[in-house]
């Protein structure tokens, strides 16, 4: 089995992810459509964040000799993501 | 700067609902008429708390006996005694406490359990609760840490998160959701067109 999935505690994380997202979103809104939309957003963000860290650690442990290139590639991806998101925020809303 | 005439007045605080939501997550919201949200809070938070408790073999929510612990000295408070000393050695309970009634057995065990004089011996089970949420012996903790495959640690993290999330639920019962419902710009037209809007009051339908 892939060592990333062999550790049992990872299988319990979706419970925490779903519960946290739903409860946190429900304390911010009263309308169900907004609660569900925000909770889905939180689920995606948290899962992406944890997933990126997990994949990064797995790749680094599998290919330890290439860590400078992998770290550089990760940094470049982060900078592109940051640039794209900051561009999106600067765009004025359509009239 | 003068306030906009369309700004709605602040929602009055509801301490009773907050207290009820502390006792049982979501109960305050149910009393306020937000039944769906109340049930959501109850199912999610009790589910998370007892899931964590089960992951930890039902032995990760407790308060230790302060008399059997070494002296604890805090920077400003000095030497700690009693409950503060117990929390010093089991700080997780500060988060777990906020889940409400579900964590009270640990308080009952802390108050009523007589710890044996000989170190390492298990205390006598409580008449009603048995060993539920009673302080485990050092040998039991060592076994859980050694053989638990990290589940014991993961379990207490879940119980602490459940308690911390209930603080947000208590605040929701006390003062309402963080993001307030917007005022409708034109109630006459928006009542007909906006889905999820209460036609009688012009406010959004609530869970």
PDB file of N, CA and C in Angstrom, chain B residues 27-110:
ATOM      1  N   UNK B  27     -29.096  23.615  21.525  1.00  0.00           N
ATOM      2  CA  UNK B  27     -30.381  23.733  22.226  1.00  0.00           C
ATOM      3  C   UNK B  27     -30.869  25.182  22.246  1.00  0.00           C
ATOM      4  N   UNK B  28     -29.951  26.124  22.399  1.00  0.00           N
ATOM      5  CA  UNK B  28     -30.334  27.542  22.387  1.00  0.00           C
ATOM      6  C   UNK B  28     -30.929  27.947  21.053  1.00  0.00           C
ATOM      7  N   UNK B  29     -30.347  27.451  19.969  1.00  0.00           N
ATOM      8  CA  UNK B  29     -30.875  27.769  18.635  1.00  0.00           C
ATOM      9  C   UNK B  29     -32.264  27.157  18.454  1.00  0.00           C
ATOM     10  N   UNK B  30     -32.481  25.949  18.982  1.00  0.00           N
ATOM     11  CA  UNK B  30     -33.796  25.307  18.876  1.00  0.00           C
ATOM     12  C   UNK B  30     -34.845  26.146  19.617  1.00  0.00           C
ATOM     13  N   UNK B  31     -34.495  26.623  20.806  1.00  0.00           N
ATOM     14  CA  UNK B  31     -35.414  27.452  21.582  1.00  0.00           C
ATOM     15  C   UNK B  31     -35.718  28.756  20.845  1.00  0.00           C
ATOM     16  N   UNK B  32     -34.735  29.274  20.125  1.00  0.00           N
ATOM     17  CA  UNK B  32     -34.942  30.515  19.363  1.00  0.00           C
ATOM     18  C   UNK B  32     -35.732  30.290  18.075  1.00  0.00           C
ATOM     19  N   UNK B  33     -36.039  29.039  17.768  1.00  0.00           N
ATOM     20  CA  UNK B  33     -36.798  28.748  16.548  1.00  0.00           C
ATOM     21  C   UNK B  33     -35.937  28.354  15.368  1.00  0.00           C
ATOM     22  N   UNK B  34     -34.629  28.342  15.540  1.00  0.00           N
ATOM     23  CA  UNK B  34     -33.721  27.936  14.464  1.00  0.00           C
ATOM     24  C   UNK B  34     -33.418  26.444  14.624  1.00  0.00           C
ATOM     25  N   UNK B  35     -34.457  25.653  14.403  1.00  0.00           N
ATOM     26  CA  UNK B  35     -34.391  24.232  14.735  1.00  0.00           C
ATOM     27  C   UNK B  35     -33.351  23.500  13.872  1.00  0.00           C
ATOM     28  N   UNK B  36     -33.346  23.800  12.585  1.00  0.00           N
ATOM     29  CA  UNK B  36     -32.416  23.110  11.685  1.00  0.00           C
ATOM     30  C   UNK B  36     -30.974  23.314  12.087  1.00  0.00           C
ATOM     31  N   UNK B  37     -30.637  24.570  12.396  1.00  0.00           N
ATOM     32  CA  UNK B  37     -29.265  24.849  12.805  1.00  0.00           C
ATOM     33  C   UNK B  37     -28.944  24.194  14.137  1.00  0.00           C
ATOM     34  N   UNK B  38     -29.911  24.199  15.041  1.00  0.00           N
ATOM     35  CA  UNK B  38     -29.695  23.574  16.345  1.00  0.00           C
ATOM     36  C   UNK B  38     -29.393  22.090  16.204  1.00  0.00           C
ATOM     37  N   UNK B  39     -30.182  21.420  15.359  1.00  0.00           N
ATOM     38  CA  UNK B  39     -29.961  19.984  15.148  1.00  0.00           C
ATOM     39  C   UNK B  39     -28.598  19.750  14.485  1.00  0.00           C
ATOM     40  N   UNK B  40     -28.250  20.622  13.541  1.00  0.00           N
ATOM     41  CA  UNK B  40     -26.936  20.505  12.881  1.00  0.00           C
ATOM     42  C   UNK B  40     -25.808  20.612  13.907  1.00  0.00           C
ATOM     43  N   UNK B  41     -25.892  21.621  14.792  1.00  0.00           N
ATOM     44  CA  UNK B  41     -24.855  21.797  15.808  1.00  0.00           C
ATOM     45  C   UNK B  41     -24.786  20.585  16.734  1.00  0.00           C
ATOM     46  N   UNK B  42     -25.952  20.101  17.156  1.00  0.00           N
ATOM     47  CA  UNK B  42     -25.973  18.974  18.094  1.00  0.00           C
ATOM     48  C   UNK B  42     -25.344  17.727  17.465  1.00  0.00           C
ATOM     49  N   UNK B  43     -25.791  17.403  16.262  1.00  0.00           N
ATOM     50  CA  UNK B  43     -25.295  16.178  15.613  1.00  0.00           C
ATOM     51  C   UNK B  43     -23.794  16.283  15.342  1.00  0.00           C
ATOM     52  N   UNK B  44     -23.367  17.425  14.795  1.00  0.00           N
ATOM     53  CA  UNK B  44     -21.956  17.573  14.433  1.00  0.00           C
ATOM     54  C   UNK B  44     -21.055  17.575  15.667  1.00  0.00           C
ATOM     55  N   UNK B  45     -21.408  18.370  16.673  1.00  0.00           N
ATOM     56  CA  UNK B  45     -20.497  18.527  17.806  1.00  0.00           C
ATOM     57  C   UNK B  45     -20.510  17.308  18.721  1.00  0.00           C
ATOM     58  N   UNK B  46     -21.681  16.748  19.006  1.00  0.00           N
ATOM     59  CA  UNK B  46     -21.699  15.518  19.805  1.00  0.00           C
ATOM     60  C   UNK B  46     -21.073  14.375  19.016  1.00  0.00           C
ATOM     61  N   UNK B  47     -21.320  14.344  17.710  1.00  0.00           N
ATOM     62  CA  UNK B  47     -20.687  13.319  16.876  1.00  0.00           C
ATOM     63  C   UNK B  47     -19.177  13.415  16.943  1.00  0.00           C
ATOM     64  N   UNK B  48     -18.645  14.643  16.812  1.00  0.00           N
ATOM     65  CA  UNK B  48     -17.192  14.835  16.838  1.00  0.00           C
ATOM     66  C   UNK B  48     -16.621  14.514  18.223  1.00  0.00           C
ATOM     67  N   UNK B  49     -17.317  14.961  19.260  1.00  0.00           N
ATOM     68  CA  UNK B  49     -16.806  14.747  20.623  1.00  0.00           C
ATOM     69  C   UNK B  49     -16.749  13.252  20.953  1.00  0.00           C
ATOM     70  N   UNK B  50     -17.839  12.543  20.689  1.00  0.00           N
ATOM     71  CA  UNK B  50     -17.856  11.121  21.059  1.00  0.00           C
ATOM     72  C   UNK B  50     -17.036  10.276  20.084  1.00  0.00           C
ATOM     73  N   UNK B  51     -16.888  10.750  18.868  1.00  0.00           N
ATOM     74  CA  UNK B  51     -15.982  10.075  17.935  1.00  0.00           C
ATOM     75  C   UNK B  51     -14.550  10.150  18.467  1.00  0.00           C
ATOM     76  N   UNK B  52     -14.153  11.339  18.926  1.00  0.00           N
ATOM     77  CA  UNK B  52     -12.824  11.497  19.513  1.00  0.00           C
ATOM     78  C   UNK B  52     -12.660  10.684  20.782  1.00  0.00           C
ATOM     79  N   UNK B  53     -13.724  10.654  21.587  1.00  0.00           N
ATOM     80  CA  UNK B  53     -13.676   9.876  22.827  1.00  0.00           C
ATOM     81  C   UNK B  53     -13.490   8.393  22.511  1.00  0.00           C
ATOM     82  N   UNK B  54     -14.178   7.925  21.472  1.00  0.00           N
ATOM     83  CA  UNK B  54     -14.066   6.516  21.082  1.00  0.00           C
ATOM     84  C   UNK B  54     -12.675   6.215  20.515  1.00  0.00           C
ATOM     85  N   UNK B  55     -12.144   7.153  19.721  1.00  0.00           N
ATOM     86  CA  UNK B  55     -10.792   6.946  19.187  1.00  0.00           C
ATOM     87  C   UNK B  55      -9.779   6.785  20.322  1.00  0.00           C
ATOM     88  N   UNK B  56     -10.008   7.475  21.428  1.00  0.00           N
ATOM     89  CA  UNK B  56      -9.096   7.406  22.563  1.00  0.00           C
ATOM     90  C   UNK B  56      -9.490   6.348  23.565  1.00  0.00           C
ATOM     91  N   UNK B  57     -10.223   5.340  23.148  1.00  0.00           N
ATOM     92  CA  UNK B  57     -10.649   4.243  24.036  1.00  0.00           C
ATOM     93  C   UNK B  57     -11.391   4.753  25.258  1.00  0.00           C
ATOM     94  N   UNK B  58     -12.139   5.830  25.104  1.00  0.00           N
ATOM     95  CA  UNK B  58     -12.938   6.453  26.172  1.00  0.00           C
ATOM     96  C   UNK B  58     -12.069   6.901  27.360  1.00  0.00           C
ATOM     97  N   UNK B  59     -10.784   7.154  27.092  1.00  0.00           N
ATOM     98  CA  UNK B  59      -9.893   7.537  28.192  1.00  0.00           C
ATOM     99  C   UNK B  59      -9.081   8.779  27.847  1.00  0.00           C
ATOM    100  N   UNK B  60      -9.706   9.751  27.201  1.00  0.00           N
ATOM    101  CA  UNK B  60      -8.957  10.982  26.915  1.00  0.00           C
ATOM    102  C   UNK B  60      -9.678  12.249  27.369  1.00  0.00           C
ATOM    103  N   UNK B  61     -10.708  12.082  28.181  1.00  0.00           N
ATOM    104  CA  UNK B  61     -11.357  13.248  28.803  1.00  0.00           C
ATOM    105  C   UNK B  61     -11.382  12.997  30.301  1.00  0.00           C
ATOM    106  N   UNK B  62     -10.548  13.742  31.024  1.00  0.00           N
ATOM    107  CA  UNK B  62     -10.518  13.576  32.479  1.00  0.00           C
ATOM    108  C   UNK B  62      -9.752  14.725  33.095  1.00  0.00           C
ATOM    109  N   UNK B  63      -9.886  14.844  34.398  1.00  0.00           N
ATOM    110  CA  UNK B  63      -9.076  15.788  35.172  1.00  0.00           C
ATOM    111  C   UNK B  63      -8.248  14.973  36.158  1.00  0.00           C
ATOM    112  N   UNK B  64      -6.942  15.192  36.210  1.00  0.00           N
ATOM    113  CA  UNK B  64      -6.112  14.390  37.120  1.00  0.00           C
ATOM    114  C   UNK B  64      -6.262  14.828  38.573  1.00  0.00           C
ATOM    115  N   UNK B  65      -5.874  13.929  39.457  1.00  0.00           N
ATOM    116  CA  UNK B  65      -5.881  14.255  40.880  1.00  0.00           C
ATOM    117  C   UNK B  65      -4.673  15.143  41.177  1.00  0.00           C
ATOM    118  N   UNK B  66      -4.873  16.391  41.603  1.00  0.00           N
ATOM    119  CA  UNK B  66      -3.715  17.294  41.789  1.00  0.00           C
ATOM    120  C   UNK B  66      -2.765  16.822  42.888  1.00  0.00           C
ATOM    121  N   UNK B  67      -3.297  16.081  43.869  1.00  0.00           N
ATOM    122  CA  UNK B  67      -2.434  15.669  44.983  1.00  0.00           C
ATOM    123  C   UNK B  67      -1.354  14.684  44.530  1.00  0.00           C
ATOM    124  N   UNK B  68      -1.655  13.933  43.471  1.00  0.00           N
ATOM    125  CA  UNK B  68      -0.688  12.926  43.022  1.00  0.00           C
ATOM    126  C   UNK B  68       0.258  13.470  41.954  1.00  0.00           C
ATOM    127  N   UNK B  69       0.159  14.772  41.662  1.00  0.00           N
ATOM    128  CA  UNK B  69       1.019  15.372  40.640  1.00  0.00           C
ATOM    129  C   UNK B  69       2.141  16.175  41.309  1.00  0.00           C
ATOM    130  N   UNK B  70       3.266  16.342  40.627  1.00  0.00           N
ATOM    131  CA  UNK B  70       4.342  17.193  41.172  1.00  0.00           C
ATOM    132  C   UNK B  70       3.875  18.643  41.295  1.00  0.00           C
ATOM    133  N   UNK B  71       4.559  19.445  42.083  1.00  0.00           N
ATOM    134  CA  UNK B  71       4.165  20.857  42.219  1.00  0.00           C
ATOM    135  C   UNK B  71       4.181  21.566  40.866  1.00  0.00           C
ATOM    136  N   UNK B  72       3.177  22.444  40.671  1.00  0.00           N
ATOM    137  CA  UNK B  72       3.069  23.192  39.413  1.00  0.00           C
ATOM    138  C   UNK B  72       3.188  24.675  39.724  1.00  0.00           C
ATOM    139  N   UNK B  73       4.109  25.344  39.059  1.00  0.00           N
ATOM    140  CA  UNK B  73       4.333  26.775  39.290  1.00  0.00           C
ATOM    141  C   UNK B  73       4.083  27.530  37.985  1.00  0.00           C
ATOM    142  N   UNK B  74       3.154  28.478  38.020  1.00  0.00           N
ATOM    143  CA  UNK B  74       2.851  29.310  36.849  1.00  0.00           C
ATOM    144  C   UNK B  74       3.576  30.640  37.003  1.00  0.00           C
ATOM    145  N   UNK B  75       3.954  31.297  35.909  1.00  0.00           N
ATOM    146  CA  UNK B  75       4.773  32.526  35.981  1.00  0.00           C
ATOM    147  C   UNK B  75       4.212  33.605  36.895  1.00  0.00           C
ATOM    148  N   UNK B  76       2.958  33.948  36.785  1.00  0.00           N
ATOM    149  CA  UNK B  76       2.407  35.059  37.582  1.00  0.00           C
ATOM    150  C   UNK B  76       1.646  34.552  38.791  1.00  0.00           C
ATOM    151  N   UNK B  77       0.969  33.416  38.619  1.00  0.00           N
ATOM    152  CA  UNK B  77       0.080  32.912  39.666  1.00  0.00           C
ATOM    153  C   UNK B  77       0.823  32.230  40.808  1.00  0.00           C
ATOM    154  N   UNK B  78       2.066  31.849  40.585  1.00  0.00           N
ATOM    155  CA  UNK B  78       2.805  31.141  41.629  1.00  0.00           C
ATOM    156  C   UNK B  78       2.470  29.668  41.631  1.00  0.00           C
ATOM    157  N   UNK B  79       2.549  29.040  42.814  1.00  0.00           N
ATOM    158  CA  UNK B  79       2.269  27.600  42.881  1.00  0.00           C
ATOM    159  C   UNK B  79       0.769  27.355  42.786  1.00  0.00           C
ATOM    160  N   UNK B  80       0.399  26.452  41.897  1.00  0.00           N
ATOM    161  CA  UNK B  80      -1.024  26.185  41.647  1.00  0.00           C
ATOM    162  C   UNK B  80      -1.525  25.096  42.584  1.00  0.00           C
ATOM    163  N   UNK B  81      -2.813  25.209  42.920  1.00  0.00           N
ATOM    164  CA  UNK B  81      -3.461  24.235  43.803  1.00  0.00           C
ATOM    165  C   UNK B  81      -4.813  23.856  43.212  1.00  0.00           C
ATOM    166  N   UNK B  82      -5.325  22.704  43.599  1.00  0.00           N
ATOM    167  CA  UNK B  82      -6.697  22.327  43.258  1.00  0.00           C
ATOM    168  C   UNK B  82      -6.951  22.223  41.771  1.00  0.00           C
ATOM    169  N   UNK B  83      -8.073  22.837  41.325  1.00  0.00           N
ATOM    170  CA  UNK B  83      -8.503  22.718  39.925  1.00  0.00           C
ATOM    171  C   UNK B  83      -7.462  23.301  38.974  1.00  0.00           C
ATOM    172  N   UNK B  84      -6.884  24.457  39.359  1.00  0.00           N
ATOM    173  CA  UNK B  84      -5.900  25.079  38.465  1.00  0.00           C
ATOM    174  C   UNK B  84      -4.702  24.164  38.257  1.00  0.00           C
ATOM    175  N   UNK B  85      -4.328  23.433  39.290  1.00  0.00           N
ATOM    176  CA  UNK B  85      -3.208  22.494  39.159  1.00  0.00           C
ATOM    177  C   UNK B  85      -3.613  21.311  38.280  1.00  0.00           C
ATOM    178  N   UNK B  86      -4.845  20.853  38.446  1.00  0.00           N
ATOM    179  CA  UNK B  86      -5.334  19.742  37.608  1.00  0.00           C
ATOM    180  C   UNK B  86      -5.352  20.155  36.140  1.00  0.00           C
ATOM    181  N   UNK B  87      -5.802  21.394  35.864  1.00  0.00           N
ATOM    182  CA  UNK B  87      -5.845  21.866  34.475  1.00  0.00           C
ATOM    183  C   UNK B  87      -4.434  22.086  33.941  1.00  0.00           C
ATOM    184  N   UNK B  88      -3.525  22.498  34.809  1.00  0.00           N
ATOM    185  CA  UNK B  88      -2.124  22.674  34.394  1.00  0.00           C
ATOM    186  C   UNK B  88      -1.583  21.365  33.836  1.00  0.00           C
ATOM    187  N   UNK B  89      -1.949  20.261  34.484  1.00  0.00           N
ATOM    188  CA  UNK B  89      -1.454  18.956  34.039  1.00  0.00           C
ATOM    189  C   UNK B  89      -2.364  18.301  32.999  1.00  0.00           C
ATOM    190  N   UNK B  90      -3.522  18.860  32.764  1.00  0.00           N
ATOM    191  CA  UNK B  90      -4.419  18.315  31.730  1.00  0.00           C
ATOM    192  C   UNK B  90      -5.103  19.498  31.054  1.00  0.00           C
ATOM    193  N   UNK B  91      -4.295  20.294  30.316  1.00  0.00           N
ATOM    194  CA  UNK B  91      -4.812  21.538  29.735  1.00  0.00           C
ATOM    195  C   UNK B  91      -5.884  21.269  28.683  1.00  0.00           C
ATOM    196  N   UNK B  92      -5.926  20.043  28.126  1.00  0.00           N
ATOM    197  CA  UNK B  92      -6.936  19.727  27.116  1.00  0.00           C
ATOM    198  C   UNK B  92      -8.343  19.931  27.654  1.00  0.00           C
ATOM    199  N   UNK B  93      -8.509  19.767  28.972  1.00  0.00           N
ATOM    200  CA  UNK B  93      -9.860  19.877  29.534  1.00  0.00           C
ATOM    201  C   UNK B  93     -10.399  21.299  29.414  1.00  0.00           C
ATOM    202  N   UNK B  94      -9.541  22.281  29.287  1.00  0.00           N
ATOM    203  CA  UNK B  94     -10.013  23.655  29.085  1.00  0.00           C
ATOM    204  C   UNK B  94     -10.839  23.767  27.803  1.00  0.00           C
ATOM    205  N   UNK B  95     -10.469  23.018  26.773  1.00  0.00           N
ATOM    206  CA  UNK B  95     -11.253  22.996  25.540  1.00  0.00           C
ATOM    207  C   UNK B  95     -12.423  22.042  25.632  1.00  0.00           C
ATOM    208  N   UNK B  96     -12.181  20.871  26.220  1.00  0.00           N
ATOM    209  CA  UNK B  96     -13.236  19.851  26.303  1.00  0.00           C
ATOM    210  C   UNK B  96     -14.409  20.310  27.163  1.00  0.00           C
ATOM    211  N   UNK B  97     -14.139  21.150  28.148  1.00  0.00           N
ATOM    212  CA  UNK B  97     -15.183  21.609  29.067  1.00  0.00           C
ATOM    213  C   UNK B  97     -16.330  22.290  28.338  1.00  0.00           C
ATOM    214  N   UNK B  98     -16.014  22.986  27.228  1.00  0.00           N
ATOM    215  CA  UNK B  98     -17.020  23.811  26.556  1.00  0.00           C
ATOM    216  C   UNK B  98     -18.025  23.011  25.749  1.00  0.00           C
ATOM    217  N   UNK B  99     -17.872  21.684  25.696  1.00  0.00           N
ATOM    218  CA  UNK B  99     -18.887  20.872  25.016  1.00  0.00           C
ATOM    219  C   UNK B  99     -20.144  20.764  25.891  1.00  0.00           C
ATOM    220  N   UNK B 100     -20.026  21.132  27.168  1.00  0.00           N
ATOM    221  CA  UNK B 100     -21.204  21.182  28.032  1.00  0.00           C
ATOM    222  C   UNK B 100     -21.380  19.938  28.878  1.00  0.00           C
ATOM    223  N   UNK B 101     -22.618  19.485  28.990  1.00  0.00           N
ATOM    224  CA  UNK B 101     -22.964  18.399  29.912  1.00  0.00           C
ATOM    225  C   UNK B 101     -22.152  17.135  29.618  1.00  0.00           C
ATOM    226  N   UNK B 102     -21.801  16.927  28.367  1.00  0.00           N
ATOM    227  CA  UNK B 102     -21.075  15.707  27.996  1.00  0.00           C
ATOM    228  C   UNK B 102     -19.727  15.606  28.699  1.00  0.00           C
ATOM    229  N   UNK B 103     -19.155  16.723  29.129  1.00  0.00           N
ATOM    230  CA  UNK B 103     -17.853  16.688  29.807  1.00  0.00           C
ATOM    231  C   UNK B 103     -17.996  16.708  31.322  1.00  0.00           C
ATOM    232  N   UNK B 104     -19.216  16.837  31.825  1.00  0.00           N
ATOM    233  CA  UNK B 104     -19.400  16.930  33.271  1.00  0.00           C
ATOM    234  C   UNK B 104     -19.027  15.660  34.039  1.00  0.00           C
ATOM    235  N   UNK B 105     -19.186  14.466  33.452  1.00  0.00           N
ATOM    236  CA  UNK B 105     -18.733  13.280  34.199  1.00  0.00           C
ATOM    237  C   UNK B 105     -17.279  13.389  34.652  1.00  0.00           C
ATOM    238  N   UNK B 106     -16.433  14.050  33.876  1.00  0.00           N
ATOM    239  CA  UNK B 106     -15.036  14.222  34.289  1.00  0.00           C
ATOM    240  C   UNK B 106     -14.949  15.090  35.538  1.00  0.00           C
ATOM    241  N   UNK B 107     -15.829  16.107  35.616  1.00  0.00           N
ATOM    242  CA  UNK B 107     -15.842  16.982  36.801  1.00  0.00           C
ATOM    243  C   UNK B 107     -16.341  16.185  38.010  1.00  0.00           C
ATOM    244  N   UNK B 108     -17.380  15.379  37.797  1.00  0.00           N
ATOM    245  CA  UNK B 108     -17.916  14.558  38.894  1.00  0.00           C
ATOM    246  C   UNK B 108     -16.841  13.579  39.389  1.00  0.00           C
ATOM    247  N   UNK B 109     -16.147  12.960  38.447  1.00  0.00           N
ATOM    248  CA  UNK B 109     -15.091  12.024  38.845  1.00  0.00           C
ATOM    249  C   UNK B 109     -13.981  12.755  39.602  1.00  0.00           C
ATOM    250  N   UNK B 110     -13.648  13.949  39.158  1.00  0.00           N
ATOM    251  CA  UNK B 110     -12.591  14.725  39.814  1.00  0.00           C
ATOM    252  C   UNK B 110     -12.975  15.046  41.260  1.00  0.00           C
TER     253      UNK B 110
END
